[in-house]
Coordinates of C-alpha atoms in Angstrom, one line a residue:
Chain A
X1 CA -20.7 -74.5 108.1
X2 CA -22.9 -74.3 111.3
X3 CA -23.7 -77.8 110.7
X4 CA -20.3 -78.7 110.7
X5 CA -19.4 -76.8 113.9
X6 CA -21.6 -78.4 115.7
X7 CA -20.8 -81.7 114.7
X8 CA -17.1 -81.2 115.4
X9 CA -18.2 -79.9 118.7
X10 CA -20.4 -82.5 119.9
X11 CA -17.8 -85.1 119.0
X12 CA -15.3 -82.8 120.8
X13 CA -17.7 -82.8 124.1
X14 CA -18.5 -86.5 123.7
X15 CA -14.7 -87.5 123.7
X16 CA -14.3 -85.4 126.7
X17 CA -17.4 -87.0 128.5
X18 CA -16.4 -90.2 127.8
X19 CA -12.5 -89.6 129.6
X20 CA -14.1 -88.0 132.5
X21 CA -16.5 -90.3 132.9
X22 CA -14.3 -93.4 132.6
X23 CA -11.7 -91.9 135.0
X24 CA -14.0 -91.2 137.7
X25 CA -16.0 -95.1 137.5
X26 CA -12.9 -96.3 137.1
X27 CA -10.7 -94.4 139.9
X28 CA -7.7 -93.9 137.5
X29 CA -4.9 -92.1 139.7
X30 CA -4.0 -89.0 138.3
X31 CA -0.5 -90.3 137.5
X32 CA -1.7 -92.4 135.4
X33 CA -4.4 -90.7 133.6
X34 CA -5.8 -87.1 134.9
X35 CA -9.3 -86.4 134.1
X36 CA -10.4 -83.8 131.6
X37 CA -11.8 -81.8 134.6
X38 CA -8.4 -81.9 136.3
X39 CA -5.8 -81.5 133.5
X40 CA -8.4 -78.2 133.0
X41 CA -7.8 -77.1 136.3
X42 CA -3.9 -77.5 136.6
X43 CA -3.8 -75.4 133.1
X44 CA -5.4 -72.4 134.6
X45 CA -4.2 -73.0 138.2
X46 CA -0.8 -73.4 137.4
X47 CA -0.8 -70.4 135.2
X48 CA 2.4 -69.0 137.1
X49 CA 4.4 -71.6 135.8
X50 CA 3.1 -72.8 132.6
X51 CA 2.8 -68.9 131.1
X52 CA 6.9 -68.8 131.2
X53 CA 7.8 -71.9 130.1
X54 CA 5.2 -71.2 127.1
X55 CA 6.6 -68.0 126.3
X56 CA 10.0 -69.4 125.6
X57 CA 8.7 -72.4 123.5
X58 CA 6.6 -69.7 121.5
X59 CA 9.6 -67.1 121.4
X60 CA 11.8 -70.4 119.8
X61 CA 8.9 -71.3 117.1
X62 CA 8.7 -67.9 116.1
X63 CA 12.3 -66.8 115.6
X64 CA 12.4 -70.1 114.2
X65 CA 9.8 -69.5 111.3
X66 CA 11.5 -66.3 110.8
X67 CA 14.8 -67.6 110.3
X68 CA 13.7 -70.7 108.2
X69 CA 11.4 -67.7 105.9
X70 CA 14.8 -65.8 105.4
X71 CA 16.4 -69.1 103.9
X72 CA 13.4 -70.9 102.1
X73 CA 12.0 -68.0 100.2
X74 CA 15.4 -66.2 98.3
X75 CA 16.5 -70.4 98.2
X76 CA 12.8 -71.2 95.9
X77 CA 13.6 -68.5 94.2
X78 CA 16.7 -68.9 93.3
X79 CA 15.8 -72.6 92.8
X80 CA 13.2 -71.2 90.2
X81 CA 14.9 -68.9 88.4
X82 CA 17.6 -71.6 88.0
X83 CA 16.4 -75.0 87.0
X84 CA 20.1 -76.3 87.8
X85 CA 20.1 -75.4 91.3
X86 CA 17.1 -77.0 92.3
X87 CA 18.4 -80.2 90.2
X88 CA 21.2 -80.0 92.3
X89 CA 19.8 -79.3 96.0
X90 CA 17.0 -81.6 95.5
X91 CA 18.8 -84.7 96.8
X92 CA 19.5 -82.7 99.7
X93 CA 16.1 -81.3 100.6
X94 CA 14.4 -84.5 100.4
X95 CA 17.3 -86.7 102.6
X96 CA 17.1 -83.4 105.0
X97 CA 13.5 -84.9 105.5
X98 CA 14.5 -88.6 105.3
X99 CA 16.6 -88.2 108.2
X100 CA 14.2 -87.9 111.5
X101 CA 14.4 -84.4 113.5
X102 CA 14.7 -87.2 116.5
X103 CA 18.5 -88.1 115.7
X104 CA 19.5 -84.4 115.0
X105 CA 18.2 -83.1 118.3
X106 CA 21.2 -84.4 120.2
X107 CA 23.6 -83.1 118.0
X108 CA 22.4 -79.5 117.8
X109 CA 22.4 -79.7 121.6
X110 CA 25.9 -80.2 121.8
X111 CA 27.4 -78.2 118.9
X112 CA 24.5 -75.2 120.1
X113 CA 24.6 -75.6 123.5
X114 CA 21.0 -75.8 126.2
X115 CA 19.5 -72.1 125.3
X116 CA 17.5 -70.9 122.7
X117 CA 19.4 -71.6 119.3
X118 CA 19.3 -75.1 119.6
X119 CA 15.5 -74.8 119.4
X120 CA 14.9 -72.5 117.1
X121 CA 16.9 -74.3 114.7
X122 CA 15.2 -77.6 115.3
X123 CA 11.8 -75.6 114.5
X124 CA 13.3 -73.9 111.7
X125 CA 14.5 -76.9 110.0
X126 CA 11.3 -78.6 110.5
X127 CA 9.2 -76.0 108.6
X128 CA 11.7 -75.7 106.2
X129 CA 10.8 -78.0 103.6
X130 CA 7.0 -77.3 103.7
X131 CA 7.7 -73.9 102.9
X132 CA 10.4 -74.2 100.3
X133 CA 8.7 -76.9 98.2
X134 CA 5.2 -75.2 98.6
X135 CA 6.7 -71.9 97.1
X136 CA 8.3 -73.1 94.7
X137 CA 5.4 -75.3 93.7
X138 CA 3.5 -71.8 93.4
X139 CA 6.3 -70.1 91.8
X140 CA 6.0 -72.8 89.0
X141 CA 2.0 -73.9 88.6
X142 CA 2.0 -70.0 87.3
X143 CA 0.7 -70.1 84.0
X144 CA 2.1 -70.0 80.5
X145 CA 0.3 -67.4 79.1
X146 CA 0.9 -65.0 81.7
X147 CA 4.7 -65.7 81.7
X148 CA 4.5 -64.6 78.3
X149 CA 2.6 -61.5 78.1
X150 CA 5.1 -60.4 80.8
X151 CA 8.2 -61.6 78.4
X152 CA 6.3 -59.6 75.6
X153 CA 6.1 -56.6 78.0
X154 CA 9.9 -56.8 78.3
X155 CA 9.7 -57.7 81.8
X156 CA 13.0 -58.9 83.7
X157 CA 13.0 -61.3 86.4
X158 CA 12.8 -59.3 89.0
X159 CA 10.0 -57.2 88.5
X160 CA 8.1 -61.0 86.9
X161 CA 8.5 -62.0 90.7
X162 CA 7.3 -58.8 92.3
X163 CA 4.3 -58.2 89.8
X164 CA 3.3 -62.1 88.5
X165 CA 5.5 -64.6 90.5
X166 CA 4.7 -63.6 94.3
X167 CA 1.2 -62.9 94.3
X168 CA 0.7 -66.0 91.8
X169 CA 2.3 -68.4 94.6
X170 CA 1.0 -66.6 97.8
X171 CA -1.4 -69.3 98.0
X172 CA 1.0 -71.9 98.1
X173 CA 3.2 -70.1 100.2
X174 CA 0.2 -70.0 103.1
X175 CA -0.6 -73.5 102.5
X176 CA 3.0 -74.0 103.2
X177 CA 3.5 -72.0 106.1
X178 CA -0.1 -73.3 107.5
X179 CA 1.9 -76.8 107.3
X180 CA 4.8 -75.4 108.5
X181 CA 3.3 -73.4 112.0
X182 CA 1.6 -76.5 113.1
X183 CA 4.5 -78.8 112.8
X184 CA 7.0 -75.9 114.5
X185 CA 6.2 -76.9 118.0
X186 CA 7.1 -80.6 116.9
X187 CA 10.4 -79.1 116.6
X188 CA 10.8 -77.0 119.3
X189 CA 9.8 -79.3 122.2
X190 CA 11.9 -82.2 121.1
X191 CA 14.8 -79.7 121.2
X192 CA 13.6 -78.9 124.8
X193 CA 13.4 -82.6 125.5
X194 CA 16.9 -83.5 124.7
X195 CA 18.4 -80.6 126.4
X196 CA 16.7 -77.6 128.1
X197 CA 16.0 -75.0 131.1
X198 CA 13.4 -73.6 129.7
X199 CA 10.1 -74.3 127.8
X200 CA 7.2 -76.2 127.8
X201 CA 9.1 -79.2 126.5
X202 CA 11.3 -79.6 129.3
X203 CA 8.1 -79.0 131.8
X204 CA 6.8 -81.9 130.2
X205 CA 9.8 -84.2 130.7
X206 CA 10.2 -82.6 134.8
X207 CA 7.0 -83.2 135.5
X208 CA 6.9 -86.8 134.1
X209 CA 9.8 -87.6 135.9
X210 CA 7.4 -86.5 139.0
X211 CA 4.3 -87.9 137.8
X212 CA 2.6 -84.8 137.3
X213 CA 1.0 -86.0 134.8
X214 CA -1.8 -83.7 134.9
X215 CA 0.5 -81.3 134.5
X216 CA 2.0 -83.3 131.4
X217 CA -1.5 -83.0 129.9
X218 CA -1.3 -79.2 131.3
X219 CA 1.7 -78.5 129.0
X220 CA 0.4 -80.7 126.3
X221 CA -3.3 -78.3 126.6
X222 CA -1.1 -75.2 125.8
X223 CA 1.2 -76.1 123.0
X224 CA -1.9 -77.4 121.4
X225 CA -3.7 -74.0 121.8
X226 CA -0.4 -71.9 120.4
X227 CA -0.5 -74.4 117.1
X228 CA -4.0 -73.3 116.7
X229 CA -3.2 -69.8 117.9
X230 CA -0.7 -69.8 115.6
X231 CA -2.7 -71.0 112.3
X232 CA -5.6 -68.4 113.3
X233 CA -2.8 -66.2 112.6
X234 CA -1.6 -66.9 109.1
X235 CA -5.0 -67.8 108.7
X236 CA -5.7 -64.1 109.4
X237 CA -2.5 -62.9 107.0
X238 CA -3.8 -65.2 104.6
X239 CA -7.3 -63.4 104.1
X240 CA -5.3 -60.2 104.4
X241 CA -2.7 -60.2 102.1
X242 CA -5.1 -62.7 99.2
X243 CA -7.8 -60.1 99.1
X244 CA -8.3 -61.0 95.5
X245 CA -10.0 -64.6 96.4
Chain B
X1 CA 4.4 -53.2 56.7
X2 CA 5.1 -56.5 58.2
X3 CA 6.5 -59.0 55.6
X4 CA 6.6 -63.0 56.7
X5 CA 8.9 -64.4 54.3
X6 CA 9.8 -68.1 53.8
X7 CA 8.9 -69.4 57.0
X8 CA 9.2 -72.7 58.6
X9 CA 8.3 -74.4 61.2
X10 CA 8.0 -78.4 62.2
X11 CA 7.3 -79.8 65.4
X12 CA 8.6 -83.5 64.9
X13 CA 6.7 -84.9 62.4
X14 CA 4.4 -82.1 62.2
X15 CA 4.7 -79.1 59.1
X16 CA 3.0 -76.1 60.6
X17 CA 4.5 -74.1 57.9
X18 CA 6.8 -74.4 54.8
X19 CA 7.9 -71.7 52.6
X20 CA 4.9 -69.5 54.4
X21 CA 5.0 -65.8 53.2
X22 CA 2.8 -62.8 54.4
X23 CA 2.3 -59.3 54.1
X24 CA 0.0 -57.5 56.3
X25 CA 0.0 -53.4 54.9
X26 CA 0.3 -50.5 57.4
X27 CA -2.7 -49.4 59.2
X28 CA -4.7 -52.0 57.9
X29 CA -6.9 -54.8 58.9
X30 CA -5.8 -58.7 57.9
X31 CA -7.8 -61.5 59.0
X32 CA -6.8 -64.8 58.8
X33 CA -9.4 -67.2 59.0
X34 CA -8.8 -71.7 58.7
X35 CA -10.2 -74.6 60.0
X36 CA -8.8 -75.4 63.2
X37 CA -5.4 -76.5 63.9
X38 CA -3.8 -75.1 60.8
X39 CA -1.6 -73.5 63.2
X40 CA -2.6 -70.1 63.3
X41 CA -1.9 -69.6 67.1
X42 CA 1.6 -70.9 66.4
X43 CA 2.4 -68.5 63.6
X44 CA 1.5 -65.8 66.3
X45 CA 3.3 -67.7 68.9
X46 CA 6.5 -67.9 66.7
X47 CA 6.1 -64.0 65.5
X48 CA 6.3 -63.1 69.3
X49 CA 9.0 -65.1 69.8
X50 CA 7.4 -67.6 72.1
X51 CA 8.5 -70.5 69.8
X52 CA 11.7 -70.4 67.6
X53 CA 11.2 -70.2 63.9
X54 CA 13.2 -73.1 62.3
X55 CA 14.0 -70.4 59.0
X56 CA 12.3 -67.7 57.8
X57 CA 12.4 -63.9 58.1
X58 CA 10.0 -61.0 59.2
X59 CA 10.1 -57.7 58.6
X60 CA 8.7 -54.7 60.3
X61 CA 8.6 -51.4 58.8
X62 CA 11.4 -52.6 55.7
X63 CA 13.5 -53.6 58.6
X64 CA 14.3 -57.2 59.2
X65 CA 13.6 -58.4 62.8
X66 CA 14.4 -61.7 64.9
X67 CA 10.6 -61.5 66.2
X68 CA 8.0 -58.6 67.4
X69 CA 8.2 -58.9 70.9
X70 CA 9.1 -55.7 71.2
X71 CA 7.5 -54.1 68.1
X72 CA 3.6 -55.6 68.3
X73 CA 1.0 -55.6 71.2
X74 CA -0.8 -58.9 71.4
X75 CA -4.1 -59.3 73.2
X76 CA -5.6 -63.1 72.8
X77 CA -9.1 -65.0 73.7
X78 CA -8.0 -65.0 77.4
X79 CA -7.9 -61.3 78.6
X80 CA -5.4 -62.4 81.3
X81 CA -6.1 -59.7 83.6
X82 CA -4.5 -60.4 87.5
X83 CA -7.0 -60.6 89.9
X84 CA -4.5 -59.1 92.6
X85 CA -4.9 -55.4 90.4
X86 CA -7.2 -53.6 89.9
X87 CA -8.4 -52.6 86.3
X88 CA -6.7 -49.3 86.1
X89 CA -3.5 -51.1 87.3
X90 CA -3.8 -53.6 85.5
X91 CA -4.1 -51.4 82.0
X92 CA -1.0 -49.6 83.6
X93 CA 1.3 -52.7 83.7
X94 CA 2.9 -52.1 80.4
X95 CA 3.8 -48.4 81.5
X96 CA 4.8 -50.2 85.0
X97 CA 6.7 -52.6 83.1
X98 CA 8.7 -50.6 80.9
X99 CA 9.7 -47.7 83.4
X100 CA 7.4 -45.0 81.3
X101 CA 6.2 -41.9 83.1
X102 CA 3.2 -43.3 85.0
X103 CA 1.5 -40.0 85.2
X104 CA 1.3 -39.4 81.6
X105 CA 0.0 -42.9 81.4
X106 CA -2.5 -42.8 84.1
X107 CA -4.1 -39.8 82.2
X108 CA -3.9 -41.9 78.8
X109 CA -5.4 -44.8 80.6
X110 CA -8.1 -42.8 82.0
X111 CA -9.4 -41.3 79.1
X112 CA -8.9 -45.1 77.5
X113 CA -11.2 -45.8 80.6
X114 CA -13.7 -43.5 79.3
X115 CA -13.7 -44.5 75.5
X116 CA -14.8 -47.8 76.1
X117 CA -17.4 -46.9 78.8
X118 CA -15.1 -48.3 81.4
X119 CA -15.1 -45.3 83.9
X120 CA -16.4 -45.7 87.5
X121 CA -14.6 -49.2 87.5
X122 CA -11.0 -47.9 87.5
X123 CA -11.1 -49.4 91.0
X124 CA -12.7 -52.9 90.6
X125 CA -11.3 -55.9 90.2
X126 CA -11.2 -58.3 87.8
X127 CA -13.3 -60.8 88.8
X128 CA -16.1 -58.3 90.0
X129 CA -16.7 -57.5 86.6
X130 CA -18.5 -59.2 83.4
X131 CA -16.0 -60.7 80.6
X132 CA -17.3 -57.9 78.5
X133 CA -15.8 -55.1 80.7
X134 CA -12.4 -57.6 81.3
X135 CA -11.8 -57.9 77.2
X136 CA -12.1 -54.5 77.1
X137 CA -9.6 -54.0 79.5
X138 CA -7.9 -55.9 78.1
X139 CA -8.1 -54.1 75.0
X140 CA -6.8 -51.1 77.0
X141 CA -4.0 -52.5 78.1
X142 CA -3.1 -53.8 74.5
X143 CA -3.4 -49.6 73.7
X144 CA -1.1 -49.0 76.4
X145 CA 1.3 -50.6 74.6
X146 CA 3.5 -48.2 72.9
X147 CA 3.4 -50.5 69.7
X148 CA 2.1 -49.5 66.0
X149 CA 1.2 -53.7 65.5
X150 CA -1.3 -55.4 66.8
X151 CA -1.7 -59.0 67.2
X152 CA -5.4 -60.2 68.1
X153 CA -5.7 -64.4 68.6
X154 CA -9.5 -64.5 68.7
X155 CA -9.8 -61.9 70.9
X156 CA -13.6 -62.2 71.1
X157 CA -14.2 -66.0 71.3
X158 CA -14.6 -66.7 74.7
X159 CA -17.0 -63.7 74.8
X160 CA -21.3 -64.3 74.3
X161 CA -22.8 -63.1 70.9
X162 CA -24.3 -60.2 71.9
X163 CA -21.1 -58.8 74.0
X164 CA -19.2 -59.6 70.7
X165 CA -20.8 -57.8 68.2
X166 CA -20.4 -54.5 70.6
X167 CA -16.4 -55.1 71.4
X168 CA -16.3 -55.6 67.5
X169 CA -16.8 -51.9 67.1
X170 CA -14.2 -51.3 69.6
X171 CA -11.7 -53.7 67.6
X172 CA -12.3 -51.1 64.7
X173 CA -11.0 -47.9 66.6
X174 CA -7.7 -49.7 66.9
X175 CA -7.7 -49.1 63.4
X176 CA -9.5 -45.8 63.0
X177 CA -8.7 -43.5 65.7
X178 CA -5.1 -45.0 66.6
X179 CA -3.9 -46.0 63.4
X180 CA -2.3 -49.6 64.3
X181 CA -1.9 -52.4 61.7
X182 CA -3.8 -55.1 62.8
X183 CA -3.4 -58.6 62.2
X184 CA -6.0 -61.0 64.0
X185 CA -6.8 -65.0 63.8
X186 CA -10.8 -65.5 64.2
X187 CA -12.6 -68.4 63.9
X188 CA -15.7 -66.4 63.8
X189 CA -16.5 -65.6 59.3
X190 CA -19.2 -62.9 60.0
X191 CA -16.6 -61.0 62.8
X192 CA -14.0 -61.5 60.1
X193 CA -15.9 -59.8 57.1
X194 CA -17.2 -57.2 59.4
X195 CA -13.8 -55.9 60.1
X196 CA -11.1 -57.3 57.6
X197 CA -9.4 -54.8 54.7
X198 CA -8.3 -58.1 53.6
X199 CA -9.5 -61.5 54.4
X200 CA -6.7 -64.1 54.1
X201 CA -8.3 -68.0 54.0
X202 CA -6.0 -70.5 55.3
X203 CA -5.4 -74.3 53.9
X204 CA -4.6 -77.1 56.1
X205 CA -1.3 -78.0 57.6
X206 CA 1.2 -77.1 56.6
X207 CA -0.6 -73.6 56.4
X208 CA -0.4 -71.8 53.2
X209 CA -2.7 -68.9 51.8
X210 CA -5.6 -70.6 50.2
X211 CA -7.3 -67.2 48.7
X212 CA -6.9 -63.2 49.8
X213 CA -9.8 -61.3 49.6
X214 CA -9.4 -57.7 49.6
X215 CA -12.8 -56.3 50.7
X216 CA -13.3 -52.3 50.1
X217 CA -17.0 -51.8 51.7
X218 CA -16.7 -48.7 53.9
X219 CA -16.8 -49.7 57.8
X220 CA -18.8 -50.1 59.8
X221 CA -20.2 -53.1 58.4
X222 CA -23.8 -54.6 58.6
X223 CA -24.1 -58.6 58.3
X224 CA -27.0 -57.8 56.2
X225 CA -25.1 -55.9 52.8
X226 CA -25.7 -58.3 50.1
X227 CA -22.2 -57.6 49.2
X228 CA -21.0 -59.4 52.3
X229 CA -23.7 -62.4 52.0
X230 CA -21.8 -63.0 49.0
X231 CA -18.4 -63.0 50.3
X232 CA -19.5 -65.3 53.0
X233 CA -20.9 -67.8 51.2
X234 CA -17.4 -67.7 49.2
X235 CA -15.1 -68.4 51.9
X236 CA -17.6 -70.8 53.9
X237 CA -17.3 -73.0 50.3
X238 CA -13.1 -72.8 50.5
X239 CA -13.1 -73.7 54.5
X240 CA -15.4 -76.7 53.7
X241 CA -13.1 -78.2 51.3
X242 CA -10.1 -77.0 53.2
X243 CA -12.0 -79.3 56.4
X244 CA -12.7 -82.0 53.8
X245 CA -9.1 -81.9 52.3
X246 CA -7.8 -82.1 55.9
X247 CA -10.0 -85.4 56.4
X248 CA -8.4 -87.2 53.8

């Protein structure tokens, strides 16, 4: 593990080394590329206006995980409990993934209008499938004996789910929520992109269309370290709630 | 009583059972023993239900029954405990399951606890205990069950020698101090004459009674009573052939 650390950190520094170095020899204009030293700098400098634009893009991913939770869990289990239903919706769940978040972005913009529920359904259908398919892949790999020895308790459905089903498929569900956390800001930002006021998305696209790149990169720093904010989290959860492993 | 009358079962091609009848008596101890993959785990499987009968008819208590889901406790090789519960919840689970006042059956689980030396580990979990302790969990949860049968499926196989011949004594207080009738698969002869009233010795698919051996030595056994030597010898003779029948 220590071993590991420090191999992922000394590739880390060495990649960083590297840019700076070969921005400075080379005199790369900051609109072109910004230095690691610089982009660094901007991110803490700028803080004023970086910390408000993140705060909405983190406000959007997290309503949005909320919203695509309360639809993905009842819908795997409903898809569980009936075989027909998830027969049917199948189709449907794998061309929702077919079709690229890209071409949908426009659309939401002008049936939702430029604020927030435009992007929080862009990150809530993005995390969707993860989290339905991983749950349901839980629900399913639990196994046969168990379901029986519940049947032969007399067990209903209901209290199956609650006593066998959920805790079986908590694992599954993490993984799938892990997925889903670090692909939400995906979401999120192109909705800004497309159509915004607000968020570190449409910082990014203002401050290209100035050539701030560096802050670009700035914006770029910070959504990266809300992703990995954001896994620490359901990491966290995770250990909490699967105390058993 | 239960009574298994006539029953049948194929799986394609395969004859686990034709015209297979059964009577295990109240309160008492029937072992069936037969070479492997005669079908004993499906004649358990179909008696709980788990897979349809194609005919046949069972009987519990004079009464007939479409299967003993409801009627029989079944503990098996696997002690299926869930590692998310604790040991005293997870002997609770039947109680939990059926709705029964949990009070009455945390006191009944308790002194369960204490009858088979598992007290001081209401609180552990599963996995931070030896298989020994799980199985007899496990066995405590099968006693939680408000059921007069019992259905053992080599309860003590996956277990080490020495851990079995000490949970064997516990098998026998299912039958002396709570009275169940007990019917139990083993693949294990000596665990079999230890504890059987009556040793049933299974042919080859499809599975029909080969002998029944009705064994009156007071219990608890030793290994060593010439009487048992005997008996072993016997029914390690009819499985051979039954294994060499099954070859041909």
């Amino acid at each position: 593990m220590q071993r590991s650390n420090l191999i992922a950190a000394t590739a880390v520094i060495g990649i960083l080394v590297f840019w700076e170095i070969t921005c400075r020899v080379l005199q790369i204009p900051d609109f072109i590329l910004p230095a690691p030293a610089q982009i660094l700098t901007v991110s803490i400098s700028k803080m004023d206006i970086l910390l408000p634009h993140a705060g909405v893009t983190l406000l959007e991913i997290q309503i949005g995980i909320l919203l695509s939770l309360s639809v993905a869990v009842p819908l795997a289990m409903l898809m569980f409990r009936r075989p027909a239903v998830e027969k049917a919706l199948a189709p449907f769940l794998i061309a929702s993934q077919a079709v690229p978040v890209f071409a949908i972005a426009p659309l939401l913009v002008v049936w939702l209008g430029y604020g927030l529920t435009s992007k929080v359904l862009m990150a809530a259908i993005i995390i969707f499938f993860p989290i339905t398919v991983n749950l349901l892949e839980g629900f399913k790999s639990c196994r046969r004996e168990y379901r029986i020895l519940f049947q032969l308790m007399g067990a209903g459905f209901f209290k199956t789910m609650r006593l066998l089903y959920w805790p079986w498929a908590l694992p599954h569900f993490f993984a799938g929520l892990k997925v889903g956390v670090s692909v939400a800001t995906i979401g999120a930002v192109i909705g800004e992109w497309v159509g915004a006021q607000k968020g570190l998305g449409y910082l990014m696209i203002q401050s290209n269309a100035r050539l701030r790149v560096d802050m670009v990169f700035a914006a770029i720093l910070w959504l990266s370290l809300m992703g990995v904010g954001l896994w620490i989290l359901v990491g966290f959860m995770e250990r909490k709630f699967i105390h058993w492993q | 009583m239960l009574k298994i009358s006539n029953l049948n079962k194929h799986f394609a091609d395969l004859r686990v059972f034709e015209q297979f009848n059964l009577a295990v008596p109240s309160c008492g101890f029937t072992v069936l023993i037969g070479p492997s993959g005669c079908g004993k785990s499906t004649l358990f499987d179909v008696l709980m239900g788990a897979v349809p009968k194609d005919r046949g008819k069972f009987y519990w208590q004079n009464e007939s029954v479409a299967n003993l889901a409801s009627k029989a406790a079944y503990m098996q090789q696997n002690d299926l405990l869930l590692p998310w519960f604790s040991l005293l919840d997870n002997a609770l689970l039947p109680a939990r399951i059926v709705g029964s006042n949990l009070t009455k059956a945390n006191d009944k689980a308790l002194d369960l606890f204490r009858r088979l030396k598992l007290n001081g580990f209401e609180s552990y979990h599963p996995q931070e205990v030896s298989g020994g302790m799980r199985q007899r969990c496990a066995l405590v949860r099968t006693l939680m069950f408000e059921h007069d049968l019992v259905l053992l499926d080599e309860p003590l196989s996956a277990l080490d020698a020495i851990t079995r011949r000490s949970l064997q004594s516990l098998l026998l207080l299912l039958q002396v101090e709570f009275h169940k009738t007990i019917l139990m698969i083993t693949h294990d002869i000596e665990e079999a004459l230890l504890l059987a009233d009556e040793l049933v010795v299974l042919t080859h698919r499809p599975m029909s009674i080969r002998e029944k051996l009705v064994l009156e030595i007071p219990k608890p056994r030793q290994m060593s009573d010439p009487r048992l030597v005997a008996i072993k010898d016997q029914v390690i003779q009819q499985l051979e052939k039954e294994l060499n029948n099954a070859a041909f």
